[in-house]
mmCIF file of C-alpha atoms in Angstrom:
data_model
loop_
_atom_site.group_PDB
_atom_site.id
_atom_site.type_symbol
_atom_site.label_atom_id
_atom_site.label_comp_id
_atom_site.label_asym_id
_atom_site.label_seq_id
_atom_site.Cartn_x
_atom_site.Cartn_y
_atom_site.Cartn_z
ATOM 1 C CA MET J 1 120.506 103.921 103.065
ATOM 2 C CA SER J 2 119.201 105.336 99.798
ATOM 3 C CA GLN J 3 118.667 109.060 99.553
ATOM 4 C CA GLU J 4 116.862 109.035 96.235
ATOM 5 C CA ARG J 5 115.451 105.517 96.124
ATOM 6 C CA ARG J 6 114.458 102.985 98.742
ATOM 7 C CA TYR J 7 114.715 99.227 98.675
ATOM 8 C CA SER J 8 112.854 96.863 100.974
ATOM 9 C CA PHE J 9 111.958 93.221 101.526
ATOM 10 C CA GLU J 10 108.741 91.590 102.719
ATOM 11 C CA PHE J 11 108.236 88.508 104.910
ATOM 12 C CA PHE J 12 105.240 86.577 106.161
ATOM 13 C CA PRO J 13 105.047 85.287 109.755
ATOM 14 C CA THR J 14 105.416 81.522 109.969
ATOM 15 C CA LYS J 15 103.407 78.952 111.918
ATOM 16 C CA THR J 16 106.332 76.871 113.171
ATOM 17 C CA ASP J 17 109.477 77.517 115.202
ATOM 18 C CA ALA J 18 111.600 76.055 112.399
ATOM 19 C CA GLY J 19 109.970 78.370 109.865
ATOM 20 C CA HIS J 20 110.540 81.331 112.149
ATOM 21 C CA GLU J 21 114.231 80.511 112.527
ATOM 22 C CA LYS J 22 114.522 80.265 108.745
ATOM 23 C CA LEU J 23 112.813 83.655 108.409
ATOM 24 C CA LEU J 24 115.288 85.252 110.821
ATOM 25 C CA ALA J 25 118.244 83.639 108.997
ATOM 26 C CA THR J 26 116.908 85.012 105.695
ATOM 27 C CA ALA J 27 116.443 88.440 107.268
ATOM 28 C CA ARG J 28 120.023 88.455 108.582
ATOM 29 C CA GLN J 29 121.319 87.592 105.121
ATOM 30 C CA LEU J 30 119.243 90.335 103.505
ATOM 31 C CA ALA J 31 120.285 92.812 106.219
ATOM 32 C CA THR J 32 123.860 92.714 104.881
ATOM 33 C CA TYR J 33 122.510 94.538 101.804
ATOM 34 C CA ASN J 34 121.383 97.483 103.975
ATOM 35 C CA PRO J 35 117.735 97.687 102.887
ATOM 36 C CA ASP J 36 115.687 100.656 104.029
ATOM 37 C CA PHE J 37 113.217 98.422 105.847
ATOM 38 C CA PHE J 38 111.615 94.990 106.162
ATOM 39 C CA SER J 39 107.835 94.591 106.117
ATOM 40 C CA CYS J 40 105.836 91.763 107.642
ATOM 41 C CA THR J 41 102.369 90.677 106.525
ATOM 42 C CA TYR J 42 99.211 90.314 108.592
ATOM 43 C CA GLY J 43 96.886 87.363 108.024
ATOM 44 C CA ALA J 44 93.273 87.579 106.927
ATOM 45 C CA GLY J 45 91.149 89.166 109.623
ATOM 46 C CA GLY J 46 94.224 89.723 111.779
ATOM 47 C CA SER J 47 94.757 85.958 112.073
ATOM 48 C CA THR J 48 98.542 86.311 112.478
ATOM 49 C CA ARG J 49 98.375 89.372 114.754
ATOM 50 C CA ASP J 50 100.619 88.012 117.513
ATOM 51 C CA ARG J 51 103.078 86.341 115.130
ATOM 52 C CA THR J 52 103.316 89.528 113.085
ATOM 53 C CA LEU J 53 103.942 91.558 116.233
ATOM 54 C CA ASN J 54 106.620 89.179 117.521
ATOM 55 C CA THR J 55 108.339 88.929 114.126
ATOM 56 C CA VAL J 56 108.419 92.698 113.683
ATOM 57 C CA LEU J 57 109.843 93.261 117.156
ATOM 58 C CA GLN J 58 112.589 90.676 116.512
ATOM 59 C CA LEU J 59 113.483 92.140 113.126
ATOM 60 C CA GLU J 60 113.762 95.576 114.710
ATOM 61 C CA SER J 61 115.678 94.584 117.846
ATOM 62 C CA GLU J 62 117.808 91.603 116.761
ATOM 63 C CA VAL J 63 118.354 91.968 113.013
ATOM 64 C CA LYS J 64 118.687 95.739 113.358
ATOM 65 C CA VAL J 65 116.740 96.686 110.232
ATOM 66 C CA PRO J 66 113.735 99.021 110.566
ATOM 67 C CA ALA J 67 110.575 96.918 110.452
ATOM 68 C CA ALA J 68 107.181 97.885 109.031
ATOM 69 C CA PRO J 69 104.237 95.766 110.197
ATOM 70 C CA HIS J 70 101.200 95.347 108.014
ATOM 71 C CA LEU J 71 98.073 96.489 109.823
ATOM 72 C CA SER J 72 94.600 95.730 108.516
ATOM 73 C CA CYS J 73 91.282 96.984 109.820
ATOM 74 C CA VAL J 74 89.024 94.088 108.790
ATOM 75 C CA GLY J 75 88.186 91.972 111.825
ATOM 76 C CA ASP J 76 89.793 94.330 114.374
ATOM 77 C CA SER J 77 88.083 96.816 116.671
ATOM 78 C CA LYS J 78 89.411 100.320 117.175
ATOM 79 C CA ALA J 79 90.539 99.209 120.626
ATOM 80 C CA ASP J 80 92.547 96.341 119.089
ATOM 81 C CA LEU J 81 94.132 98.675 116.578
ATOM 82 C CA ARG J 82 94.832 101.303 119.229
ATOM 83 C CA GLY J 83 96.596 98.681 121.347
ATOM 84 C CA LEU J 84 98.774 97.519 118.467
ATOM 85 C CA LEU J 85 99.691 101.068 117.501
ATOM 86 C CA SER J 86 100.668 101.746 121.110
ATOM 87 C CA GLN J 87 102.876 98.641 121.223
ATOM 88 C CA TYR J 88 104.573 99.483 117.948
ATOM 89 C CA LYS J 89 105.144 103.085 118.976
ATOM 90 C CA ALA J 90 106.631 102.006 122.320
ATOM 91 C CA ALA J 91 108.958 99.592 120.499
ATOM 92 C CA GLY J 92 110.300 102.362 118.271
ATOM 93 C CA ILE J 93 108.527 101.191 115.116
ATOM 94 C CA ASN J 94 107.875 104.190 112.892
ATOM 95 C CA ARG J 95 106.538 102.735 109.634
ATOM 96 C CA ILE J 96 103.237 100.916 109.051
ATOM 97 C CA VAL J 97 101.683 99.352 105.960
ATOM 98 C CA ALA J 98 97.973 100.221 106.320
ATOM 99 C CA LEU J 99 95.566 97.877 104.521
ATOM 100 C CA ARG J 100 91.896 97.050 104.481
ATOM 101 C CA GLY J 101 92.906 93.415 104.720
ATOM 102 C CA ASP J 102 91.300 90.184 103.569
ATOM 103 C CA LEU J 103 88.330 88.584 105.252
ATOM 104 C CA PRO J 104 88.795 85.048 106.545
ATOM 105 C CA SER J 105 86.593 82.660 104.600
ATOM 106 C CA GLY J 106 83.083 82.494 106.019
ATOM 107 C CA MET J 107 83.351 85.778 107.914
ATOM 108 C CA GLY J 108 81.053 87.694 105.551
ATOM 109 C CA MET J 109 81.449 91.383 104.860
ATOM 110 C CA ALA J 110 80.527 92.974 108.208
ATOM 111 C CA SER J 111 83.500 92.842 110.546
ATOM 112 C CA GLY J 112 85.475 95.477 112.410
ATOM 113 C CA GLU J 113 84.645 99.100 113.074
ATOM 114 C CA LEU J 114 86.657 100.361 110.110
ATOM 115 C CA ARG J 115 85.679 99.027 106.709
ATOM 116 C CA HIS J 116 88.150 100.632 104.299
ATOM 117 C CA ALA J 117 91.858 101.404 104.188
ATOM 118 C CA ASN J 118 91.300 105.168 103.952
ATOM 119 C CA GLU J 119 89.455 104.963 107.291
ATOM 120 C CA LEU J 120 92.410 103.076 108.786
ATOM 121 C CA VAL J 121 94.854 105.715 107.533
ATOM 122 C CA GLU J 122 92.689 108.454 109.072
ATOM 123 C CA PHE J 123 92.480 106.507 112.342
ATOM 124 C CA ILE J 124 96.269 106.060 112.559
ATOM 125 C CA ARG J 125 96.765 109.773 111.967
ATOM 126 C CA GLU J 126 94.140 110.695 114.581
ATOM 127 C CA GLU J 127 95.689 108.365 117.157
ATOM 128 C CA THR J 128 99.404 108.914 116.548
ATOM 129 C CA GLY J 129 99.816 112.130 114.565
ATOM 130 C CA ASP J 130 102.893 112.027 112.375
ATOM 131 C CA HIS J 131 104.736 109.331 114.335
ATOM 132 C CA PHE J 132 104.278 106.681 111.641
ATOM 133 C CA HIS J 133 105.298 106.762 108.012
ATOM 134 C CA ILE J 134 102.178 105.216 106.469
ATOM 135 C CA GLU J 135 102.414 102.982 103.418
ATOM 136 C CA ILE J 136 99.303 102.028 101.468
ATOM 137 C CA ALA J 137 98.688 99.416 98.772
ATOM 138 C CA ALA J 138 98.431 100.204 95.067
ATOM 139 C CA TYR J 139 97.056 97.926 92.352
ATOM 140 C CA PRO J 140 98.370 98.818 88.880
ATOM 141 C CA GLU J 141 96.206 96.047 87.383
ATOM 142 C CA MET J 142 93.192 96.725 89.642
ATOM 143 C CA HIS J 143 92.270 95.167 92.977
ATOM 144 C CA PRO J 144 90.575 91.809 92.273
ATOM 145 C CA GLN J 145 87.473 92.876 94.227
ATOM 146 C CA ALA J 146 87.116 96.330 92.682
ATOM 147 C CA ARG J 147 84.056 96.937 90.501
ATOM 148 C CA ASN J 148 86.152 98.549 87.777
ATOM 149 C CA PHE J 149 89.450 100.328 87.206
ATOM 150 C CA GLU J 150 88.000 103.817 87.698
ATOM 151 C CA ASP J 151 86.602 102.857 91.106
ATOM 152 C CA ASP J 152 89.944 101.387 92.092
ATOM 153 C CA ILE J 153 91.837 104.523 91.072
ATOM 154 C CA ALA J 154 89.383 106.652 93.079
ATOM 155 C CA ASN J 155 89.843 104.374 96.075
ATOM 156 C CA PHE J 156 93.618 104.750 95.895
ATOM 157 C CA VAL J 157 93.308 108.527 95.710
ATOM 158 C CA ARG J 158 91.074 108.488 98.831
ATOM 159 C CA LYS J 159 93.635 106.413 100.724
ATOM 160 C CA ALA J 160 96.504 108.651 99.680
ATOM 161 C CA LYS J 161 94.712 111.873 100.575
ATOM 162 C CA ALA J 162 93.678 110.449 103.958
ATOM 163 C CA GLY J 163 97.275 110.905 105.069
ATOM 164 C CA ALA J 164 99.507 108.279 103.438
ATOM 165 C CA ASP J 165 103.197 108.988 102.882
ATOM 166 C CA SER J 166 103.922 106.445 100.146
ATOM 167 C CA ALA J 167 102.581 103.324 98.468
ATOM 168 C CA ILE J 168 103.729 99.815 97.580
ATOM 169 C CA THR J 169 102.156 98.062 94.612
ATOM 170 C CA GLN J 170 100.817 94.571 94.201
ATOM 171 C CA TYR J 171 103.344 92.675 92.099
ATOM 172 C CA PHE J 172 102.993 92.767 88.319
ATOM 173 C CA PHE J 173 104.941 91.645 85.271
ATOM 174 C CA ASN J 174 104.043 94.475 82.902
ATOM 175 C CA ALA J 175 105.925 97.722 83.532
ATOM 176 C CA ASP J 176 103.457 99.662 81.362
ATOM 177 C CA SER J 177 100.677 98.976 83.860
ATOM 178 C CA TYR J 178 102.790 100.589 86.599
ATOM 179 C CA PHE J 179 103.640 103.682 84.577
ATOM 180 C CA TYR J 180 100.021 104.109 83.492
ATOM 181 C CA PHE J 181 98.812 103.834 87.096
ATOM 182 C CA VAL J 182 101.333 106.414 88.338
ATOM 183 C CA ASP J 183 100.386 108.831 85.545
ATOM 184 C CA ARG J 184 96.675 108.431 86.348
ATOM 185 C CA VAL J 185 96.986 109.132 90.070
ATOM 186 C CA LYS J 186 99.378 112.045 89.501
ATOM 187 C CA ALA J 187 96.772 113.602 87.217
ATOM 188 C CA LEU J 188 94.340 113.338 90.137
ATOM 189 C CA GLY J 189 96.665 115.219 92.478
ATOM 190 C CA VAL J 190 98.469 112.329 94.188
ATOM 191 C CA ASP J 191 102.241 112.668 94.096
ATOM 192 C CA ILE J 192 103.351 110.338 96.900
ATOM 193 C CA PRO J 193 106.057 107.821 95.915
ATOM 194 C CA VAL J 194 104.585 104.609 94.477
ATOM 195 C CA VAL J 195 107.165 101.836 94.857
ATOM 196 C CA PRO J 196 106.794 98.770 92.603
ATOM 197 C CA GLY J 197 106.290 95.462 94.378
ATOM 198 C CA ILE J 198 108.512 92.766 92.821
ATOM 199 C CA MET J 199 107.791 89.030 92.880
ATOM 200 C CA PRO J 200 110.720 86.828 91.806
ATOM 201 C CA ILE J 201 109.733 83.892 89.583
ATOM 202 C CA THR J 202 110.876 80.558 90.989
ATOM 203 C CA ASN J 203 107.960 78.131 90.662
ATOM 204 C CA TYR J 204 105.441 78.419 87.825
ATOM 205 C CA SER J 205 102.526 76.422 89.250
ATOM 206 C CA LYS J 206 102.544 78.277 92.575
ATOM 207 C CA LEU J 207 102.964 81.620 90.839
ATOM 208 C CA ALA J 208 100.055 80.950 88.465
ATOM 209 C CA ARG J 209 97.788 79.908 91.335
ATOM 210 C CA PHE J 210 98.709 82.915 93.462
ATOM 211 C CA SER J 211 98.458 85.351 90.549
ATOM 212 C CA ASP J 212 95.016 84.125 89.536
ATOM 213 C CA ALA J 213 93.815 84.634 93.109
ATOM 214 C CA CYS J 214 95.200 88.139 93.585
ATOM 215 C CA GLY J 215 94.567 89.515 90.113
ATOM 216 C CA ALA J 216 98.176 89.830 88.926
ATOM 217 C CA GLU J 217 98.367 89.213 85.192
ATOM 218 C CA ILE J 218 101.103 86.925 83.895
ATOM 219 C CA PRO J 219 101.665 88.020 80.279
ATOM 220 C CA ARG J 220 100.975 85.242 77.800
ATOM 221 C CA TRP J 221 104.548 85.087 76.494
ATOM 222 C CA ILE J 222 105.892 84.601 80.032
ATOM 223 C CA ARG J 223 103.217 82.042 80.913
ATOM 224 C CA LYS J 224 103.836 80.018 77.732
ATOM 225 C CA GLN J 225 107.611 79.986 78.207
ATOM 226 C CA LEU J 226 107.270 78.893 81.829
ATOM 227 C CA GLU J 227 104.813 76.167 80.794
ATOM 228 C CA ALA J 228 107.292 74.974 78.157
ATOM 229 C CA TYR J 229 109.961 74.365 80.809
ATOM 230 C CA GLY J 230 107.721 71.842 82.597
ATOM 231 C CA ASP J 231 109.546 70.582 85.697
ATOM 232 C CA ASP J 232 112.919 72.065 84.686
ATOM 233 C CA THR J 233 113.352 74.179 87.831
ATOM 234 C CA GLN J 234 116.740 75.538 86.799
ATOM 235 C CA SER J 235 115.414 76.885 83.489
ATOM 236 C CA ILE J 236 112.332 78.363 85.171
ATOM 237 C CA GLN J 237 114.481 80.187 87.705
ATOM 238 C CA GLY J 238 116.992 81.380 85.115
ATOM 239 C CA PHE J 239 114.288 82.690 82.795
ATOM 240 C CA GLY J 240 112.371 84.221 85.701
ATOM 241 C CA GLU J 241 115.464 85.985 86.998
ATOM 242 C CA GLN J 242 116.111 87.548 83.582
ATOM 243 C CA VAL J 243 112.475 88.625 83.100
ATOM 244 C CA ILE J 244 112.329 90.284 86.525
ATOM 245 C CA THR J 245 115.755 91.893 86.163
ATOM 246 C CA ASP J 246 114.812 93.395 82.781
ATOM 247 C CA MET J 247 111.519 94.715 84.158
ATOM 248 C CA CYS J 248 113.210 96.247 87.203
ATOM 249 C CA GLU J 249 115.777 97.966 84.985
ATOM 250 C CA ARG J 250 112.979 99.493 82.971
ATOM 251 C CA LEU J 251 111.100 100.562 86.096
ATOM 252 C CA LEU J 252 114.136 102.269 87.606
ATOM 253 C CA GLN J 253 115.101 103.916 84.323
ATOM 254 C CA GLY J 254 111.512 105.172 84.054
ATOM 255 C CA GLY J 255 111.696 106.879 87.436
ATOM 256 C CA ALA J 256 110.368 104.307 89.940
ATOM 257 C CA PRO J 257 111.326 105.482 93.464
ATOM 258 C CA GLY J 258 112.700 102.107 94.513
ATOM 259 C CA LEU J 259 111.767 98.418 94.666
ATOM 260 C CA HIS J 260 109.946 96.296 97.268
ATOM 261 C CA PHE J 261 110.726 92.576 97.010
ATOM 262 C CA TYR J 262 108.175 89.931 97.996
ATOM 263 C CA THR J 263 110.663 87.376 99.297
ATOM 264 C CA LEU J 264 108.321 84.543 100.346
ATOM 265 C CA ASN J 265 110.889 84.208 103.160
ATOM 266 C CA GLN J 266 113.702 83.305 100.745
ATOM 267 C CA ALA J 267 116.790 85.428 100.190
ATOM 268 C CA GLU J 268 118.390 84.107 96.997
ATOM 269 C CA PRO J 269 115.745 84.918 94.320
ATOM 270 C CA SER J 270 115.502 88.578 95.373
ATOM 271 C CA LEU J 271 119.247 88.951 95.834
ATOM 272 C CA ALA J 272 119.902 87.519 92.368
ATOM 273 C CA VAL J 273 117.858 90.374 90.895
ATOM 274 C CA TRP J 274 119.451 92.905 93.282
ATOM 275 C CA ASN J 275 122.949 91.828 92.221
ATOM 276 C CA ASN J 276 122.051 91.834 88.518
ATOM 277 C CA LEU J 277 120.829 95.425 88.900
ATOM 278 C CA LYS J 278 123.989 96.359 90.823
ATOM 279 C CA LEU J 279 121.881 98.129 93.426
ATOM 280 C CA PRO J 280 123.729 100.001 96.203
ATOM 281 C CA ARG J 281 124.673 98.235 99.438
#
C-alpha cells in the first residue's frame, strides 16, 4: 500500500472460538483500510504456538492481508523453530517478528537452544536466507529486564546487525523517547526503519497495569488526567484519542516510517486515530 510509510495492526490469538470469530471480524474491518500487514503475537514460552499459527494462516488466506507471526526462541528448540519456519514459508508468509520472548512463570532462565533475539535472527537467516522480512523489537524507554539503557541500546544494535530488516517499538507516550532512541542507534550504524508501536488509550486501569509490567512510562500529566475522569469511559476514550492522535502527528512529521497499532483485537480505537490522521487507504 504505502510506498514511503507502512501501517500495520497487531492481534493476539484468543483462547475461545467466540474470541477468534471476533478477531477475524475485527481483521476484516481493518482490512478495508489496506494496511501493509497484520501481526500476531506468540505467548510466553511459545504457549500459543498453534493458535498463532492457525490465526496467521487464516489472516493470510481468508482476510487477504499479509500476516506476520511473532516467533520467539525462549522455550523452543531449533527443531521446533525450523518446523514453524517451514510451515510459514510453505504458506507464503514472508514476514516474521523475531523476539527473544517471555518466559512462562516458574520456567527459570534456562530454556530453549537460542537465548537471545539476535541468535534467533541469525538462525532464521541461516535456515531461510532472504525469504523472510525480519522485524525486531525496539524499546525507546528500555526493556524492563535490561540492566541499563546502554546495554539495551547495544542489544538492539546486535539484533539489527544480525540481519533484521526493520523494527517495531514497544508502545510509548513520549515522542521524544522515540526520536532519541532512533538518533542513538543511527549513530551506532543502524539505519533500518524503526516503526513506532501505538497503543490506543481506552481503559486507564488496564493500561496502567500493563504499562507498569512492560516498562512503558505514562507521563504524569496523562496519568493524572485519566485518574481524574474516574469511571467516565467516554471522557477517557475522548482524551486518549486526542493524546494518541497528537503524538502520532508529531511522530510522522518528525520522520517516523509508519505506525504499528496494538489493537487488543478491537478495531475502533485504532481506526479513530487513523481517521483523525487522515492516513491513506
